[in-house]
mmCIF file of C-alpha atoms in Angstrom:
data_model
loop_
_atom_site.group_PDB
_atom_site.id
_atom_site.type_symbol
_atom_site.label_atom_id
_atom_site.label_comp_id
_atom_site.label_asym_id
_atom_site.label_seq_id
_atom_site.Cartn_x
_atom_site.Cartn_y
_atom_site.Cartn_z
ATOM 1 C CA GLU U 5 17.939 6.567 8.060
ATOM 2 C CA THR U 6 15.437 4.412 9.923
ATOM 3 C CA GLY U 7 12.417 2.971 8.176
ATOM 4 C CA VAL U 8 8.782 2.887 9.213
ATOM 5 C CA THR U 9 8.115 0.805 12.306
ATOM 6 C CA GLN U 10 4.839 -0.403 13.772
ATOM 7 C CA SER U 11 3.793 -1.926 17.059
ATOM 8 C CA PRO U 12 2.603 -4.341 18.111
ATOM 9 C CA THR U 13 3.214 -6.991 15.463
ATOM 10 C CA HIS U 14 0.168 -9.011 16.381
ATOM 11 C CA LEU U 15 -2.852 -8.297 18.530
ATOM 12 C CA ILE U 16 -5.909 -10.274 19.558
ATOM 13 C CA LYS U 17 -9.007 -8.487 20.842
ATOM 14 C CA THR U 18 -12.628 -9.369 21.427
ATOM 15 C CA ARG U 19 -15.635 -7.762 19.835
ATOM 16 C CA GLY U 20 -16.594 -4.459 21.441
ATOM 17 C CA GLN U 21 -13.117 -3.685 22.770
ATOM 18 C CA GLN U 22 -10.942 -0.743 21.782
ATOM 19 C CA VAL U 23 -7.449 -0.943 20.267
ATOM 20 C CA THR U 24 -4.556 1.439 19.643
ATOM 21 C CA LEU U 25 -1.941 0.739 17.006
ATOM 22 C CA ARG U 26 1.274 2.722 16.766
ATOM 23 C CA CYS U 27 3.540 3.837 13.969
ATOM 24 C CA SER U 28 6.861 5.596 13.824
ATOM 25 C CA SER U 29 7.444 7.394 10.534
ATOM 26 C CA GLN U 30 10.611 7.376 8.496
ATOM 27 C CA SER U 31 12.975 10.129 9.508
ATOM 28 C CA GLY U 32 12.079 13.481 7.926
ATOM 29 C CA HIS U 33 8.601 12.411 6.781
ATOM 30 C CA ASN U 34 5.726 14.684 7.826
ATOM 31 C CA THR U 35 2.825 12.724 6.383
ATOM 32 C CA VAL U 36 1.441 9.425 7.614
ATOM 33 C CA SER U 37 -1.284 7.324 6.057
ATOM 34 C CA TRP U 38 -3.078 4.298 7.451
ATOM 35 C CA TYR U 39 -4.448 1.418 5.408
ATOM 36 C CA GLN U 40 -6.505 -1.653 6.240
ATOM 37 C CA GLN U 41 -5.720 -4.850 4.335
ATOM 38 C CA ALA U 42 -8.258 -7.609 4.764
ATOM 39 C CA LEU U 43 -7.184 -11.145 3.928
ATOM 40 C CA GLY U 44 -6.799 -11.609 0.197
ATOM 41 C CA GLN U 45 -7.481 -7.954 -0.580
ATOM 42 C CA GLY U 46 -5.518 -4.886 -1.499
ATOM 43 C CA PRO U 47 -4.942 -2.206 1.128
ATOM 44 C CA GLN U 48 -7.805 0.241 1.653
ATOM 45 C CA PHE U 49 -7.098 3.859 2.621
ATOM 46 C CA ILE U 50 -8.344 4.789 6.107
ATOM 47 C CA PHE U 51 -6.978 8.320 6.578
ATOM 48 C CA GLN U 52 -3.934 10.520 6.268
ATOM 49 C CA TYR U 53 -2.333 13.013 8.656
ATOM 50 C CA TYR U 54 -0.101 15.906 7.720
ATOM 51 C CA ARG U 55 1.609 17.916 10.431
ATOM 52 C CA GLU U 56 -0.801 16.639 13.075
ATOM 53 C CA GLU U 57 -3.991 17.423 11.136
ATOM 54 C CA GLU U 58 -6.240 14.940 9.327
ATOM 55 C CA ASN U 59 -5.624 15.467 5.645
ATOM 56 C CA GLY U 60 -8.068 13.100 3.978
ATOM 57 C CA ARG U 61 -10.252 10.167 4.941
ATOM 58 C CA GLY U 62 -11.472 7.033 3.230
ATOM 59 C CA ASN U 63 -14.780 5.255 3.605
ATOM 60 C CA PHE U 64 -14.369 4.213 7.233
ATOM 61 C CA PRO U 65 -16.732 4.981 10.151
ATOM 62 C CA PRO U 66 -15.879 7.512 12.887
ATOM 63 C CA ARG U 67 -14.933 4.742 15.304
ATOM 64 C CA PHE U 68 -11.673 4.707 13.347
ATOM 65 C CA SER U 69 -9.671 7.683 14.532
ATOM 66 C CA GLY U 70 -6.086 8.786 14.541
ATOM 67 C CA LEU U 71 -3.471 11.069 15.976
ATOM 68 C CA GLN U 72 -0.152 12.346 14.726
ATOM 69 C CA PHE U 73 2.380 13.733 17.175
ATOM 70 C CA PRO U 74 4.998 16.495 16.766
ATOM 71 C CA ASN U 75 7.721 13.878 16.331
ATOM 72 C CA TYR U 76 5.628 12.462 13.435
ATOM 73 C CA SER U 77 4.804 9.227 15.221
ATOM 74 C CA SER U 78 1.134 8.351 14.995
ATOM 75 C CA GLU U 79 -1.675 6.203 16.351
ATOM 76 C CA LEU U 80 -4.675 4.480 14.882
ATOM 77 C CA ASN U 81 -7.521 3.944 17.331
ATOM 78 C CA VAL U 82 -10.469 1.696 16.694
ATOM 79 C CA ASN U 83 -13.430 1.663 19.086
ATOM 80 C CA ALA U 84 -16.198 -0.902 19.428
ATOM 81 C CA LEU U 85 -14.295 -3.551 17.513
ATOM 82 C CA GLU U 86 -16.222 -5.727 15.091
ATOM 83 C CA LEU U 87 -15.269 -9.103 13.656
ATOM 84 C CA ASP U 88 -14.771 -7.506 10.226
ATOM 85 C CA ASP U 89 -12.056 -5.281 11.669
ATOM 86 C CA SER U 90 -9.746 -8.293 11.626
ATOM 87 C CA ALA U 91 -7.042 -7.326 9.144
ATOM 88 C CA LEU U 92 -3.467 -6.220 8.629
ATOM 89 C CA TYR U 93 -3.141 -2.515 9.415
ATOM 90 C CA LEU U 94 -0.411 -0.754 7.494
ATOM 91 C CA CYS U 95 1.138 2.577 8.222
ATOM 92 C CA ALA U 96 2.940 4.487 5.473
ATOM 93 C CA SER U 97 4.969 7.662 5.691
ATOM 94 C CA SER U 98 5.862 10.149 2.995
ATOM 95 C CA GLY U 99 7.691 13.432 2.705
ATOM 96 C CA ASP U 100 7.124 16.537 0.627
ATOM 97 C CA SER U 101 7.236 14.614 -2.627
ATOM 98 C CA THR U 102 5.079 15.568 -5.566
ATOM 99 C CA TYR U 103 4.717 11.893 -6.394
ATOM 100 C CA ASN U 104 3.366 10.794 -3.011
ATOM 101 C CA GLU U 105 5.859 7.963 -2.745
ATOM 102 C CA GLN U 106 4.817 6.178 0.423
ATOM 103 C CA PHE U 107 7.022 3.909 2.500
ATOM 104 C CA PHE U 108 5.237 1.172 4.385
ATOM 105 C CA GLY U 109 5.836 -0.410 7.743
ATOM 106 C CA PRO U 110 5.555 -4.157 8.351
ATOM 107 C CA GLY U 111 1.997 -3.855 9.638
ATOM 108 C CA THR U 112 0.034 -4.929 12.697
ATOM 109 C CA ARG U 113 -2.082 -8.055 12.375
ATOM 110 C CA LEU U 114 -5.302 -7.510 14.340
ATOM 111 C CA THR U 115 -7.582 -10.446 15.090
ATOM 112 C CA VAL U 116 -11.008 -9.753 16.573
ATOM 113 C CA LEU U 117 -12.741 -12.723 18.216
ATOM 114 C CA ALA M 16 -12.094 8.958 -9.327
ATOM 115 C CA GLN M 17 -8.897 7.025 -9.801
ATOM 116 C CA SER M 18 -8.836 3.227 -9.787
ATOM 117 C CA VAL M 19 -6.718 0.298 -10.909
ATOM 118 C CA THR M 20 -7.654 -3.154 -12.130
ATOM 119 C CA GLN M 21 -5.282 -6.080 -11.936
ATOM 120 C CA LEU M 22 -6.138 -8.883 -14.317
ATOM 121 C CA GLY M 23 -5.412 -12.318 -12.922
ATOM 122 C CA SER M 24 -5.436 -12.868 -9.187
ATOM 123 C CA HIS M 25 -2.948 -15.740 -9.588
ATOM 124 C CA VAL M 26 -0.126 -16.099 -12.091
ATOM 125 C CA SER M 27 2.193 -19.100 -12.294
ATOM 126 C CA VAL M 28 5.466 -19.146 -14.244
ATOM 127 C CA SER M 29 8.460 -21.418 -14.493
ATOM 128 C CA GLU M 30 11.793 -20.285 -13.128
ATOM 129 C CA GLY M 31 13.609 -18.430 -15.896
ATOM 130 C CA ALA M 32 10.423 -17.573 -17.779
ATOM 131 C CA LEU M 33 9.038 -14.124 -18.492
ATOM 132 C CA VAL M 34 6.896 -12.542 -15.788
ATOM 133 C CA LEU M 35 3.984 -10.368 -16.936
ATOM 134 C CA LEU M 36 1.573 -8.911 -14.394
ATOM 135 C CA ARG M 37 -1.208 -6.751 -15.776
ATOM 136 C CA CYS M 38 -2.530 -3.460 -14.464
ATOM 137 C CA ASN M 39 -4.985 -1.064 -16.059
ATOM 138 C CA TYR M 40 -5.806 2.284 -14.536
ATOM 139 C CA SER M 41 -8.564 4.827 -14.648
ATOM 140 C CA SER M 42 -7.746 8.416 -13.865
ATOM 141 C CA SER M 43 -9.243 11.804 -14.630
ATOM 142 C CA VAL M 44 -5.842 13.465 -14.284
ATOM 143 C CA PRO M 45 -2.350 12.409 -15.329
ATOM 144 C CA PRO M 46 -1.659 9.549 -12.923
ATOM 145 C CA TYR M 47 1.205 8.626 -10.710
ATOM 146 C CA LEU M 48 1.410 4.831 -10.745
ATOM 147 C CA PHE M 49 3.223 2.399 -8.504
ATOM 148 C CA TRP M 50 3.984 -1.285 -8.186
ATOM 149 C CA TYR M 51 4.490 -2.724 -4.730
ATOM 150 C CA VAL M 52 5.502 -6.246 -3.674
ATOM 151 C CA GLN M 53 4.375 -7.962 -0.488
ATOM 152 C CA TYR M 54 6.055 -11.061 0.894
ATOM 153 C CA PRO M 55 4.128 -13.244 3.352
ATOM 154 C CA ASN M 56 3.453 -11.563 6.674
ATOM 155 C CA GLN M 57 5.268 -8.405 5.645
ATOM 156 C CA GLY M 58 4.445 -4.863 4.617
ATOM 157 C CA LEU M 59 4.642 -3.421 1.126
ATOM 158 C CA GLN M 60 7.906 -2.689 -0.645
ATOM 159 C CA LEU M 61 8.032 -0.251 -3.534
ATOM 160 C CA LEU M 62 9.232 -1.881 -6.759
ATOM 161 C CA LEU M 63 8.945 1.099 -9.082
ATOM 162 C CA LYS M 64 6.967 4.249 -9.827
ATOM 163 C CA TYR M 65 5.791 6.174 -12.869
ATOM 164 C CA THR M 66 5.882 9.934 -12.475
ATOM 165 C CA SER M 67 5.639 11.043 -16.129
ATOM 166 C CA ALA M 68 9.398 11.447 -16.583
ATOM 167 C CA ALA M 69 9.740 8.345 -18.793
ATOM 168 C CA THR M 70 7.249 5.779 -20.023
ATOM 169 C CA LEU M 71 9.556 2.810 -19.387
ATOM 170 C CA VAL M 72 10.339 2.595 -15.715
ATOM 171 C CA LYS M 73 13.004 0.356 -14.240
ATOM 172 C CA GLY M 74 12.711 -0.816 -10.675
ATOM 173 C CA ILE M 75 14.422 -3.059 -8.203
ATOM 174 C CA ASN M 76 15.108 -6.780 -8.581
ATOM 175 C CA GLY M 77 15.098 -6.598 -12.390
ATOM 176 C CA PHE M 78 11.464 -5.496 -12.737
ATOM 177 C CA GLU M 79 10.269 -2.861 -15.135
ATOM 178 C CA ALA M 80 6.937 -1.422 -16.244
ATOM 179 C CA GLU M 81 5.780 0.513 -19.274
ATOM 180 C CA PHE M 82 3.193 3.275 -19.100
ATOM 181 C CA LYS M 83 0.898 3.197 -22.131
ATOM 182 C CA LYS M 84 -1.568 6.055 -22.110
ATOM 183 C CA SER M 85 -3.453 4.816 -25.168
ATOM 184 C CA GLU M 86 -4.125 1.501 -23.442
ATOM 185 C CA THR M 87 -4.390 2.960 -19.899
ATOM 186 C CA SER M 88 -2.007 0.227 -18.825
ATOM 187 C CA PHE M 89 1.027 -0.101 -16.587
ATOM 188 C CA HIS M 90 2.018 -3.763 -16.837
ATOM 189 C CA LEU M 91 4.899 -5.138 -14.778
ATOM 190 C CA THR M 92 7.475 -7.398 -16.417
ATOM 191 C CA LYS M 93 10.651 -9.268 -15.608
ATOM 192 C CA PRO M 94 12.579 -11.154 -18.304
ATOM 193 C CA SER M 95 13.535 -14.127 -16.148
ATOM 194 C CA ALA M 96 11.661 -15.238 -13.040
ATOM 195 C CA HIS M 97 13.490 -16.327 -9.929
ATOM 196 C CA MET M 98 12.123 -18.382 -7.074
ATOM 197 C CA SER M 99 12.562 -15.399 -4.776
ATOM 198 C CA ASP M 100 10.043 -13.430 -6.883
ATOM 199 C CA ALA M 101 7.181 -15.489 -5.474
ATOM 200 C CA ALA M 102 5.041 -12.933 -3.652
ATOM 201 C CA GLU M 103 1.931 -10.793 -4.029
ATOM 202 C CA TYR M 104 2.144 -7.764 -6.285
ATOM 203 C CA PHE M 105 -0.036 -4.681 -6.070
ATOM 204 C CA CYS M 106 -0.541 -1.940 -8.595
ATOM 205 C CA ALA M 107 -1.571 1.438 -7.162
ATOM 206 C CA VAL M 108 -2.514 4.897 -8.382
ATOM 207 C CA SER M 109 -2.039 8.106 -6.446
ATOM 208 C CA ALA M 110 -5.219 10.112 -6.043
ATOM 209 C CA PRO M 111 -5.949 13.401 -4.290
ATOM 210 C CA THR M 112 -7.759 13.241 -0.944
ATOM 211 C CA GLY M 113 -8.473 16.361 1.007
ATOM 212 C CA GLY M 114 -5.263 18.297 0.971
ATOM 213 C CA GLY M 115 -3.031 15.324 0.299
ATOM 214 C CA ASN M 116 -2.857 12.171 -1.733
ATOM 215 C CA LYS M 117 -3.878 8.582 -1.093
ATOM 216 C CA LEU M 118 -2.922 5.369 -2.820
ATOM 217 C CA THR M 119 -5.693 3.325 -4.384
ATOM 218 C CA PHE M 120 -4.634 -0.292 -4.797
ATOM 219 C CA GLY M 121 -5.719 -3.089 -7.043
ATOM 220 C CA THR M 122 -6.754 -6.425 -5.596
ATOM 221 C CA GLY M 123 -3.322 -7.914 -6.119
ATOM 222 C CA THR M 124 -1.749 -10.704 -8.150
ATOM 223 C CA GLN M 125 -0.180 -13.682 -6.423
ATOM 224 C CA LEU M 126 2.900 -14.785 -8.376
ATOM 225 C CA LYS M 127 3.981 -18.411 -8.093
ATOM 226 C CA VAL M 128 7.342 -19.499 -9.501
ATOM 227 C CA GLU M 129 7.815 -23.169 -10.216
ATOM 228 C CA LEU M 130 10.967 -25.173 -10.858
#
């Protein structure tokens, strides 16, 4: 059973650019959630996808968008990058568990200059 | 709305001493509660979870947590700290969002273990 993987590990962009982060869910998991973790903070929920449909969204602007594919891999897209978007972006996958146990990937560290 | 509060952003203990990391929750429904650990430059690893089956929950690496409804607490403990326990620890509560559930995290507690 493979775990959750994310790519790339690190990324540097400039303000105004667009970025795509990728996540491969744990085998058999049909739900993926994305979180933003700013330095020194706890992770903040961005959105969740279930069977390719958005299934809940946190307090993030529309320039944060996502996709989930039939193989349950997913993408997080951020347009018009701002300096405050610099953070660790975590992907988490979960299955049909009542308890919403989520398994996290190692994250992508995004730096916006 | 569900939320968690972690008291103490930094905790320092001696190796072999008791570890106690505090978490209080707020929830309008019976909560599912989690403790995660994060090592530097890594993602989150689940330590343990409370799902209403038992109030004392045992997790990995010798950690355990006790759910106390009367105190709305879910504190994490370990009888004897090891140097390898140095990391950041997050308490989280599961909350409904749309058709699914999201995790709401506390601000974290950085655990330092000294010789």
